[in-house]
Coordinates of C-alpha atoms and ligand atoms in Angstrom, one line a residue:
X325 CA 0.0 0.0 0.0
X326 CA 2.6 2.4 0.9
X327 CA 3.3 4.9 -1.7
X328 CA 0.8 3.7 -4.0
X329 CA -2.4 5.1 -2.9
X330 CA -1.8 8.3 -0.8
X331 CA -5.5 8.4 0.1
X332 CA -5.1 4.7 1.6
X333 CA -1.9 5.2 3.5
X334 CA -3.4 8.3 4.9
X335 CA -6.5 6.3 6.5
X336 CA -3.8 3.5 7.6
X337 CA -1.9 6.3 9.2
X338 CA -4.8 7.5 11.2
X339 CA -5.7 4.6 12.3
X340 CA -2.5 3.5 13.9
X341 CA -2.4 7.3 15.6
X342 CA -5.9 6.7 16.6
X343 CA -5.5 3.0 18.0
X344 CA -2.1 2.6 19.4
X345 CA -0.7 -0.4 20.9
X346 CA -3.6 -2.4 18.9
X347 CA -1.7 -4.5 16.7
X348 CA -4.0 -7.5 15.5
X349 CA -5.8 -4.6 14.6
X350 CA -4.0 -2.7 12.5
X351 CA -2.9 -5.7 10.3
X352 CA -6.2 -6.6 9.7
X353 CA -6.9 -3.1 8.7
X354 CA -4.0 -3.1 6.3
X355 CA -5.1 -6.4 4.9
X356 CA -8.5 -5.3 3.9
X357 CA -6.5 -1.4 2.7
X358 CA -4.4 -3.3 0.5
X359 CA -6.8 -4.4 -1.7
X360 CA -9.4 -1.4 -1.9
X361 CA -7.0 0.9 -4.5
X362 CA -8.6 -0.1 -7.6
X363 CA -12.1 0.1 -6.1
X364 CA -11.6 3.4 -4.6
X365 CA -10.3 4.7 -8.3
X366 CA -13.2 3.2 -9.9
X367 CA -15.8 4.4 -7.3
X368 CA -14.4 8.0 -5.8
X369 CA -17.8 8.5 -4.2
X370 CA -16.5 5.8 -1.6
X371 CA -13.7 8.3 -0.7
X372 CA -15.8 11.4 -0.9
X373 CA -18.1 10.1 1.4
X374 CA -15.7 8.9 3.7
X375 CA -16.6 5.5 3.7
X376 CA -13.3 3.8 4.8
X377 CA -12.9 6.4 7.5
X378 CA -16.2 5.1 8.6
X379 CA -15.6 1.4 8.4
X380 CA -12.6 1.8 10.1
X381 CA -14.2 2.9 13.6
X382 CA -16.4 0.8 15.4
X383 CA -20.4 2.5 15.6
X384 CA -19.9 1.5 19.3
X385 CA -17.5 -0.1 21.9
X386 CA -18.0 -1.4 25.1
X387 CA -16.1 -2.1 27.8
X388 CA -17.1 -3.2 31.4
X389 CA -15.7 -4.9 34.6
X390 CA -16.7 -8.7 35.2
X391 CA -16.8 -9.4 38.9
X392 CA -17.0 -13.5 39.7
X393 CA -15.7 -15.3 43.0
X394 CA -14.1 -18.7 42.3
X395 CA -14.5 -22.1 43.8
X396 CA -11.7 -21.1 46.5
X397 CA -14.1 -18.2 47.5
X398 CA -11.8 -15.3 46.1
X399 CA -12.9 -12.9 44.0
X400 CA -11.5 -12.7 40.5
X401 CA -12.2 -9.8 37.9
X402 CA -11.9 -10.3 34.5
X403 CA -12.6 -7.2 31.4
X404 CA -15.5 -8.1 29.5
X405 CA -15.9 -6.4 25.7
X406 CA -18.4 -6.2 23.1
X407 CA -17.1 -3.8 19.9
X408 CA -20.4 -3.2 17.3
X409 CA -18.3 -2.5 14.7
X410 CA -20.8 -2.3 11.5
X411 CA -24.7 -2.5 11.8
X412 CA -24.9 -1.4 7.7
X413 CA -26.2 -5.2 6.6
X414 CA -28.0 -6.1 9.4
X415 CA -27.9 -6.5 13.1
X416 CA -23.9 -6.8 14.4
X417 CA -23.1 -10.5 14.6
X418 CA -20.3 -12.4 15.4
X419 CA -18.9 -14.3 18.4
X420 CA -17.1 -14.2 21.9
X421 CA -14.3 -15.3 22.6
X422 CA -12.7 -16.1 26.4
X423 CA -9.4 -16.5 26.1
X424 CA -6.7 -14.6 28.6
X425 CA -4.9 -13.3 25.1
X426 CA -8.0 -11.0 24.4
X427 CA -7.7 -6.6 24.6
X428 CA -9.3 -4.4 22.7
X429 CA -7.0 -4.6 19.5
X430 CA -8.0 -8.4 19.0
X431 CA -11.7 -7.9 19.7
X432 CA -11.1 -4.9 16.8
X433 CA -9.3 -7.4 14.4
X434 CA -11.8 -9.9 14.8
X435 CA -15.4 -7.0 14.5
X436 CA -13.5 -6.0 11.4
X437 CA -13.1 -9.4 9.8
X438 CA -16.6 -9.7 10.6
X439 CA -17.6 -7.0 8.8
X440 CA -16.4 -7.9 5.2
X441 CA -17.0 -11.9 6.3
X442 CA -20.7 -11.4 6.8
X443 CA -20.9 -9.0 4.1
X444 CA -19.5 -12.2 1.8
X445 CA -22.6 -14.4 3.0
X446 CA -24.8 -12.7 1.3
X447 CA -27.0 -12.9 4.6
X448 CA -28.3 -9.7 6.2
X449 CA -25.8 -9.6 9.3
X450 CA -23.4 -6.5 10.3
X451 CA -20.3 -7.1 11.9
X452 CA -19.1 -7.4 15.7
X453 CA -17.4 -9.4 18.4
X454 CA -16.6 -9.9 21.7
X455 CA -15.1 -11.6 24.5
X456 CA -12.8 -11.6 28.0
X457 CA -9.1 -12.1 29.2
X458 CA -10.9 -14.9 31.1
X459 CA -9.2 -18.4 30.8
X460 CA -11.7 -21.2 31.0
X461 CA -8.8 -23.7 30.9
X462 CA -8.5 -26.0 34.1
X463 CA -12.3 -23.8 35.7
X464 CA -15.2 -25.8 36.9
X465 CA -18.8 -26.0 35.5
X466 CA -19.7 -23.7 38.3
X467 CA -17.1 -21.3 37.8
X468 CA -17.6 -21.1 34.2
X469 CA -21.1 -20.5 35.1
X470 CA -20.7 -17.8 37.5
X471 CA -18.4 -15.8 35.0
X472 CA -20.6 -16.2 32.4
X473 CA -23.5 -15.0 34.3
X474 CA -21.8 -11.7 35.5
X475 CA -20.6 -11.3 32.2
X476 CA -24.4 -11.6 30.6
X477 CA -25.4 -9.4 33.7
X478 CA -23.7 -6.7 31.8
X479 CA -23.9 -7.8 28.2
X480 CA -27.7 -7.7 27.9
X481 CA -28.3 -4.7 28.2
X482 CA -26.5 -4.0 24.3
X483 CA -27.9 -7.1 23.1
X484 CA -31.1 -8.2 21.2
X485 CA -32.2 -10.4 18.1
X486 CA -32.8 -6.6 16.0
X487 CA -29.0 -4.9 17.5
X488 CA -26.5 -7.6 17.8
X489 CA -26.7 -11.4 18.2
X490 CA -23.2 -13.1 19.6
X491 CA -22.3 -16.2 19.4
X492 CA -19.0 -18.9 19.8
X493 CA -15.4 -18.6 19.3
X494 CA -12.4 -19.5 21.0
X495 CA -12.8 -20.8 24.6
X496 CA -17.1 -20.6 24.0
X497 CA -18.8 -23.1 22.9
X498 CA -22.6 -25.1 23.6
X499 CA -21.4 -25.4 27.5
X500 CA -21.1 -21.1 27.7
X501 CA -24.0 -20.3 25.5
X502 CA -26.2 -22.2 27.1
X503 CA -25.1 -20.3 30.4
X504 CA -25.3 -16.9 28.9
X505 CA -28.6 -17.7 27.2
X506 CA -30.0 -18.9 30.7
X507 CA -29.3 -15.6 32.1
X508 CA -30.6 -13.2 29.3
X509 CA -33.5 -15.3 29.6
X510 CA -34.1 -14.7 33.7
X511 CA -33.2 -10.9 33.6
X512 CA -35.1 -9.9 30.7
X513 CA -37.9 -12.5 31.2
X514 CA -38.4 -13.2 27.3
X515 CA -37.5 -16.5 25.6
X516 CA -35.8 -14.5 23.2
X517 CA -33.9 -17.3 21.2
X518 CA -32.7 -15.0 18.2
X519 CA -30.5 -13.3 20.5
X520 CA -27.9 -15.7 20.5
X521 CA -26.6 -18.5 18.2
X522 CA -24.6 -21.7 18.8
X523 CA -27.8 -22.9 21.2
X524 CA -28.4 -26.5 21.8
X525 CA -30.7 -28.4 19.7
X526 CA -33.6 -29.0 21.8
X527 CA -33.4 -24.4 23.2
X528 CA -33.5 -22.9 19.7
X529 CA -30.1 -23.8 17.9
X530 CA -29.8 -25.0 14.7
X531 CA -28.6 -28.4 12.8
X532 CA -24.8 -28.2 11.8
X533 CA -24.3 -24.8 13.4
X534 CA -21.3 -26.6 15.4
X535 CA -19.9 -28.3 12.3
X536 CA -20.3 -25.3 10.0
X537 CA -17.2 -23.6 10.4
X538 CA -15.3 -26.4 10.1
X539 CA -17.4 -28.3 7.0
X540 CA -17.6 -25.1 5.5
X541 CA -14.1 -24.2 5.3
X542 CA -13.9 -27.4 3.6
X543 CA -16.5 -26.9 1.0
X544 CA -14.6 -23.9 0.0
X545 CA -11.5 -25.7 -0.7
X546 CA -13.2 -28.5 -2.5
X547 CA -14.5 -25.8 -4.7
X548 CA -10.4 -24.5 -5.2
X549 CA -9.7 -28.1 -5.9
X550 CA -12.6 -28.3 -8.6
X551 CA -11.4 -25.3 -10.3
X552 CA -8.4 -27.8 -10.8
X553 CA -10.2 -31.0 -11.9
X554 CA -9.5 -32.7 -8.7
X555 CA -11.0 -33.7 -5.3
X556 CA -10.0 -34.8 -1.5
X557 CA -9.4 -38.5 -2.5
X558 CA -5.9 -39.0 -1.1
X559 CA -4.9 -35.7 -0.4
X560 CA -2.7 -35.3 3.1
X561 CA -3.9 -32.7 4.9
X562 CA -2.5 -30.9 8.2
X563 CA -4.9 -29.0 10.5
X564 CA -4.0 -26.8 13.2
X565 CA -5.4 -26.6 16.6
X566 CA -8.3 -29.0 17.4
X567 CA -10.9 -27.3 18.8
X568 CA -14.2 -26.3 17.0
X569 CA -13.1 -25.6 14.0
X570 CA -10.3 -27.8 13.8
X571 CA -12.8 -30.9 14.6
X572 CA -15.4 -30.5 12.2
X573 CA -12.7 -29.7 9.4
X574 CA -11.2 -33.0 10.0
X575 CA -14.3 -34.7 10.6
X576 CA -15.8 -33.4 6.7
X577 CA -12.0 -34.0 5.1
X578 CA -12.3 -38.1 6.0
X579 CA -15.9 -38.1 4.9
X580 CA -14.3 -36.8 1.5
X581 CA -11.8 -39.0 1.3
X582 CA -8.7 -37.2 2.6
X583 CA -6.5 -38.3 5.0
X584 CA -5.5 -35.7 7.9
X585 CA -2.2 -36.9 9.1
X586 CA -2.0 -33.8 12.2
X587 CA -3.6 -31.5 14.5
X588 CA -2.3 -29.5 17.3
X589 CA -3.2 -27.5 20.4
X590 CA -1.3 -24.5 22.4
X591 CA 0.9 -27.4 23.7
X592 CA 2.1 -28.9 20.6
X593 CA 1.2 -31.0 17.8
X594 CA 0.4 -34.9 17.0
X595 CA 1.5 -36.1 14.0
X596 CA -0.6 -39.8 13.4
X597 CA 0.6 -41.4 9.8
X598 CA -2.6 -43.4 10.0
X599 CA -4.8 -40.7 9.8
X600 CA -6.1 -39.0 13.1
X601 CA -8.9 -41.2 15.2
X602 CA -11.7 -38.7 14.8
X603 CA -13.9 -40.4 17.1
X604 CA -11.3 -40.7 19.8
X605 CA -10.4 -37.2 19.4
X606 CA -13.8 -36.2 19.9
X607 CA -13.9 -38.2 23.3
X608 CA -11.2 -37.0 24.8
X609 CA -11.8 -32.9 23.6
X610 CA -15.6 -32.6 23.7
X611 CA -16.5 -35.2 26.4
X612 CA -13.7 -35.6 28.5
X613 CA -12.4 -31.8 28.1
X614 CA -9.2 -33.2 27.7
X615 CA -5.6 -32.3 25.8
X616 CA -3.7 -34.0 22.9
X617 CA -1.9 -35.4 25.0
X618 CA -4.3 -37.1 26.5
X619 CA -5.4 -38.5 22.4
X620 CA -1.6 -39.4 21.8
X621 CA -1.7 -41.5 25.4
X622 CA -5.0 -43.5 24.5
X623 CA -3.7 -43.7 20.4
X624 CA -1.1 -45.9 21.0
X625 CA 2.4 -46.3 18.6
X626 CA 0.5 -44.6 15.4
X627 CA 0.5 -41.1 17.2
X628 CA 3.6 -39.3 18.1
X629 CA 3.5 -35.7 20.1
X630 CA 5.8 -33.2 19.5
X631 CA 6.1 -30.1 22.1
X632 CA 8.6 -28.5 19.9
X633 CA 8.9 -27.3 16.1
X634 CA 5.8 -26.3 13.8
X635 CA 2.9 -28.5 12.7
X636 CA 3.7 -26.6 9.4
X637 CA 7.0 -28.7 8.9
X638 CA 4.6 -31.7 8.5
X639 CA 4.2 -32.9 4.4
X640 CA 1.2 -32.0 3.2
X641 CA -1.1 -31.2 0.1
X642 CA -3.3 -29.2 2.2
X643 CA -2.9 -26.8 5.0
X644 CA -6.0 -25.5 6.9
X645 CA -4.6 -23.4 10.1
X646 CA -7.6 -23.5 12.3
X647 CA -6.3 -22.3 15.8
X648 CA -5.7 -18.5 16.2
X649 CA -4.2 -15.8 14.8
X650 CA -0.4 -15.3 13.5
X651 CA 0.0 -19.1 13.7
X652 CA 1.4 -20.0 10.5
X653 CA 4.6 -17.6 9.4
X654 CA 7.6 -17.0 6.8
X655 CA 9.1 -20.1 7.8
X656 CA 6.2 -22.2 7.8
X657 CA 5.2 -21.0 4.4
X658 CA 8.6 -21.7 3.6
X659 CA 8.3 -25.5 5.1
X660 CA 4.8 -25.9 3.2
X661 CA 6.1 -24.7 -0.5
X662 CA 9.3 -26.9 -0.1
X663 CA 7.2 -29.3 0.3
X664 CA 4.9 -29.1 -2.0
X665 CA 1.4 -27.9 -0.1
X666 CA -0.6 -27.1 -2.8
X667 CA -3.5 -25.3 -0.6
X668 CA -4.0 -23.5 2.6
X669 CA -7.0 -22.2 3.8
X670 CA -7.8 -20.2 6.6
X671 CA -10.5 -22.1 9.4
X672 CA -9.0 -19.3 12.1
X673 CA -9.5 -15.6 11.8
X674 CA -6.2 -14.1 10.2
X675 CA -3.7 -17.1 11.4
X676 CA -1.2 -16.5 8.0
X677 CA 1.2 -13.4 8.9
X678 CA 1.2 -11.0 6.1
X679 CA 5.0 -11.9 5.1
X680 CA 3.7 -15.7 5.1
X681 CA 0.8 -14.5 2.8
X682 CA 3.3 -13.2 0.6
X683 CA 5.1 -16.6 0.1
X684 CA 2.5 -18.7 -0.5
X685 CA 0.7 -16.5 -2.9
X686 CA 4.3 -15.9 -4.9
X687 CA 4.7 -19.4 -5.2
X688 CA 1.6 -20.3 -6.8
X689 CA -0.4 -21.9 -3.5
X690 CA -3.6 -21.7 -3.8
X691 CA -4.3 -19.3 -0.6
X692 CA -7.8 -19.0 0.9
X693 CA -8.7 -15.9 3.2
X694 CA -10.4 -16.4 6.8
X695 CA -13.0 -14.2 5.9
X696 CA -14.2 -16.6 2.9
X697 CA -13.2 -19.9 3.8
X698 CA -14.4 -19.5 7.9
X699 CA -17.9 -17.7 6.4
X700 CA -19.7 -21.0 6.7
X701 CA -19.6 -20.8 11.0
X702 CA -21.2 -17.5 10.9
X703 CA -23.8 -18.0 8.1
X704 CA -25.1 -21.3 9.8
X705 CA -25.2 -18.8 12.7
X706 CA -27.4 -16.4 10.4
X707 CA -29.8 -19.3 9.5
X708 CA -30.0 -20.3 13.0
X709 CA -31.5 -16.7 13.2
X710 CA -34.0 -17.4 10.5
X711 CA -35.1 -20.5 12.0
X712 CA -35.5 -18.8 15.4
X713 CA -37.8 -15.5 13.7
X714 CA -39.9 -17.9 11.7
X715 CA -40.3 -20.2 14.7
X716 CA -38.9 -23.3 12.8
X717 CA -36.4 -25.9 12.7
X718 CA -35.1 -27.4 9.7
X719 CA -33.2 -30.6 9.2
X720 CA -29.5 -31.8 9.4
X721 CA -29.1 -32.8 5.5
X722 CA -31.2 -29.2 4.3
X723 CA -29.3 -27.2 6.7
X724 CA -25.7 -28.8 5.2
X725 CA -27.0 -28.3 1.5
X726 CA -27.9 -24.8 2.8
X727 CA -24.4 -24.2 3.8
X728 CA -22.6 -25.5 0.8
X729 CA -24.5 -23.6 -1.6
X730 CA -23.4 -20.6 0.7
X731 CA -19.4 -21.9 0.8
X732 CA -19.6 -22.5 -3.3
X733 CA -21.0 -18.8 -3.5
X734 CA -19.0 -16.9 -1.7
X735 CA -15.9 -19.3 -3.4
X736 CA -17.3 -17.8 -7.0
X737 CA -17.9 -14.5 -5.7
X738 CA -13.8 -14.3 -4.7
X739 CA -12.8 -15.9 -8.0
X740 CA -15.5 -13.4 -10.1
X741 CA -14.6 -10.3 -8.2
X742 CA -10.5 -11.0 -8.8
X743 CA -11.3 -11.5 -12.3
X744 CA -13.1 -9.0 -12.9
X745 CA -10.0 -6.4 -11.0
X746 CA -7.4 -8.1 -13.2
X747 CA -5.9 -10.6 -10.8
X748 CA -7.5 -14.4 -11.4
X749 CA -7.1 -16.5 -8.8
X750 CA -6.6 -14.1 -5.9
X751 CA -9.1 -15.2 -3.8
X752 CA -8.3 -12.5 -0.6
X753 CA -8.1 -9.7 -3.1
X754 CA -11.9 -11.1 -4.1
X755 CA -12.8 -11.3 -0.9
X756 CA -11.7 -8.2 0.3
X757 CA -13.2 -5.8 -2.4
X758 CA -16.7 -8.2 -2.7
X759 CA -17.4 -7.9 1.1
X760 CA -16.4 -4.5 1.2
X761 CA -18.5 -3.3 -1.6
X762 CA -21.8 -4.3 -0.2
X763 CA -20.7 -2.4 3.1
X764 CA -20.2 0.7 1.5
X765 CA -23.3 0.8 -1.0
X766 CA -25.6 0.2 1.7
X767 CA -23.9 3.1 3.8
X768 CA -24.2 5.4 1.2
X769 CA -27.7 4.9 1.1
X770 CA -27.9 5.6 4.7
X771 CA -26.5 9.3 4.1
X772 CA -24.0 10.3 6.5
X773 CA -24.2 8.5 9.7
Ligands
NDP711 P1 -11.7 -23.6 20.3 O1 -11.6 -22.9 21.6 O2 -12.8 -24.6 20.1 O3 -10.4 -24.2 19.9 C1 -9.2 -23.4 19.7 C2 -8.0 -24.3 19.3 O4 -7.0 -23.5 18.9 C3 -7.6 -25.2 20.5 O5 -7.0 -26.3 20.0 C4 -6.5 -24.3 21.1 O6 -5.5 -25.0 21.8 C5 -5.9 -23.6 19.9 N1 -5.3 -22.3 20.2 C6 -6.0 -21.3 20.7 N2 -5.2 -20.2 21.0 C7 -4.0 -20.7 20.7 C8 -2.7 -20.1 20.7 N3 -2.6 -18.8 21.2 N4 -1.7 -20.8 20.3 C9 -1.8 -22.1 19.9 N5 -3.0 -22.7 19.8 C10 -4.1 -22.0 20.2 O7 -12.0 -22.4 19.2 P2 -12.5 -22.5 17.7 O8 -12.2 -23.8 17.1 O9 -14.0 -22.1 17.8 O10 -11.8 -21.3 17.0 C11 -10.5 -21.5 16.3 C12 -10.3 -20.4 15.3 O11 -11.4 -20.4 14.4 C13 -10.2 -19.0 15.9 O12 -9.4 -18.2 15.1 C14 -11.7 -18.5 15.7 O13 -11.7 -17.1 15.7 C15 -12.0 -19.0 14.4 N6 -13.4 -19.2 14.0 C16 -14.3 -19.8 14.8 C17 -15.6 -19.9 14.4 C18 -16.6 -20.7 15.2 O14 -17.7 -20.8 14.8 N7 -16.2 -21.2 16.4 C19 -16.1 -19.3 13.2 C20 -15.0 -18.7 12.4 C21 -13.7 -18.6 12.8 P3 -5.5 -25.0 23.4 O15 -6.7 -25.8 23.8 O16 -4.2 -25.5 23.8 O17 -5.7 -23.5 23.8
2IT712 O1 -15.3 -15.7 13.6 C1 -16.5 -16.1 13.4 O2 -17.1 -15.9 12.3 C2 -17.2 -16.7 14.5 N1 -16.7 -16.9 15.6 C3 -18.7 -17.0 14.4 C4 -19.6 -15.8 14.6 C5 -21.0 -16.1 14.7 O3 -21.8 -15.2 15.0 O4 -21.5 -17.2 14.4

């Protein structure tokens, strides 16, 4: 960007003034900059109406004390957030994540994202997130109740199925939503189910709302692969982290035929030639709340653990980081070309580091953006909201075609949009100036507010 667009390095440059210290945040803002040049010199009424200025500040940000007392009996406070970011498409929606990594600038990376992401859905959702520096790893049921609770006691006041809907992310899954949804429910005395999504089955969620992110990231590659004449069928494939995401990705992978040969969490990573145990990894992460660790120990000799080095270093035809952000670097990149990786697409928000973009794409792999290839979480998330205002459920195999006719739109949107701005193939430059120009025709409409 620098020194090609003044009017674009101007806008970075005021947001790093504006929001210092908030560095998740300003890459993702320079991500999404990057790409808008050409739009901005075919459109200059975005510009003259300010319109990146605009996206670039949240309509609304919230910050409050969570006060909780722990099994021990001592009080523990924790900083609760909730950043509406964009509200020009729709209610803001996106999720909360608990995690003790999370200030401001990564619940500003993440409502950003959002924005473009839900814009790419083609469902009518704005953009926000959410979340606490409060680690759920190694707390009770109770205390996991008691935080979520004080932290609803708060958040419900900004909440509601017309102004902003939250869901999961890292560290929240059916376990906290339920909690939180218990507790809007008591203080505001309405069985208001749109308000949330990610609920159980039998309170108001929908079918494949916990596999979406994960199946839909891989819909979206199977549409890259297409675009290439090929499928899954005996494709090695490496998947970061093995939570949500990281689960259901691995899970929709074997049931097309490819072979995921590692996973990892914050501790390391497994590497299992025979393909990972899907139903054993299920056990011991959503039953028994356990580590990898804990997989590798009831696997046997097929599964080795390794606390040092990079999952990245593993051979593979396909990468899908699916942990967190900044995961996968210049020297992972640099692992994944030499050997051969032909894909990697993003099930996390923003895990590539710019510089490890920048490999990948040079060298010809096919490179798939967070804000595409992770749309299918929130878009189940958005037909959980239809189902709720129409008063209906739909079923598992409807709500999965549902989802991959989403995933396989929003994949030809990328590829349409990159051709049409001269660079085929470039599926974050797609996704970047598609999701953004929705945004910005709808808030011209609005006039200037
Ligand atoms: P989970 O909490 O279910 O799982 C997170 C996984 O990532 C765990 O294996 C965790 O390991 C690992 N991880 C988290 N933080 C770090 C870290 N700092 N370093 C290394 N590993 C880490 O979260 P999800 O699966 O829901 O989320 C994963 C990613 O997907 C996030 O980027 C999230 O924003 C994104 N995403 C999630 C969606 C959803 O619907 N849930 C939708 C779209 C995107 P450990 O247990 O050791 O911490
Ligand atoms: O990053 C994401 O898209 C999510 N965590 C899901 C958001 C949602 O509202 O379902």
């Amino acid at each position: 960007m620098a020194g090609r667009d003044e009017k674009l390095q101007a806008i970075y440059e005021e947001v790093l003034s504006r929001n210092p210290g908030e560095t998740e945040f300003h890459q993702a803002v320079h991500e999404v900059l990057d790409s808008l040049g050409p739009v901005i010199a075919k459109h200059p009424t975005y510009a003259e109406a300010g319109i990146l200025q605009r996206m670039c500040e949240p309509e609304r940000q919230i910050i409050f004390r969570v006060p909780w007392m722990d099994d021990r009996g001592q009080v523990q406070i924790n900083r609760g957030f909730r950043v509406e970011f964009n509200s020009a498409l729709g209610p803001y929606k996106g999720g909360l994540r608990f995690h003790p990594s999370v200030y401001l600038g990564i619940v500003k990376f993440l409502g950003f994202e959002q924005i473009f992401k839900n814009s790419l859905t083609g469902l009518p959702i704005g953009g926000g997130k959410g979340g606490s520096d409060f680690d759920p790893k190694g707390r009770s049921d109770a205390e996991v109740m008691r935080f979520c609770q004080s932290f609803m006691t708060e958040l419900y006041r900004h909440i509601g199925e017309y102004t902003d809907v939250p869901a999961g992310d890292i560290g929240v899954g059916g376990r906290e939503i339920g909690y939180m949804f218990g507790q809007y429910k008591r203080i505001t005395n309405r069985y208001e189910s749109g308000v949330l999504t990610g609920k159980g089955i039998a309170w108001g969620g929908s079918q494949v709302r916990t596999e979406a992110t994960g199946y839909g990231t891989v819909f979206f590659v199977e549409s890259m692969l297409k675009t290439k004449g090929e499928g899954f069928e005996g494709k090695k494939v490496a998947v970061s982290g093995s939570g949500n995401v990281a689960i259901y990705a691995i899970e929709k992978v074997q049931q097309l035929g490819g072979k995921v040969i590692a996973c990892s969490d914050s501790s390391g990573f497994v590497v299992d030639e025979q393909g990972i145990d899907l139903d054993l990894l299920k056990l011991v992460k959503e039953v028994q709340r356990g580590r990898l660790a804990d997989y590798v120990k009831a696997r046997g000799a097929s599964a080795k653990l390794h606390s040092k080095g990079s999952i990245w270093a593993v051979p593979c035809d396909i990468a899908l980081p699916c942990a967190t952000q900044n995961e996968l670097n210049a020297a992972d990149a640099k692992s994944l070309i030499a050997n051969g990786c032909q894909i990697v697409a993003e099930g996390a928000n923003m895990p590539t580091t710019p510089d490890g973009v920048k490999l990948l794409t040079d060298a010809g792999v096919g490179f798939a953006p967070g804000k595409a290839a992770n749309a299918g979480g929130v878009a189940t998330s958005a037909l959980e909201m239809q189902q709720n205002a129409s008063r209906d459920s739909w079923g598992f195999e409807f709500t999965e075609q549902r989802l991959a006719t989403i995933m396989r739109s929003i994949h030809d949107r990328c590829l349409t949009t990159a051709d049409e701005y001269g660079k085929p193939g470039d599926y974050a430059l797609g996704a970047n100036i598609a999701g953004f120009t929705q945004v910005a025709d709808a808030m011209l409409a609005f006039g200037l507010v």
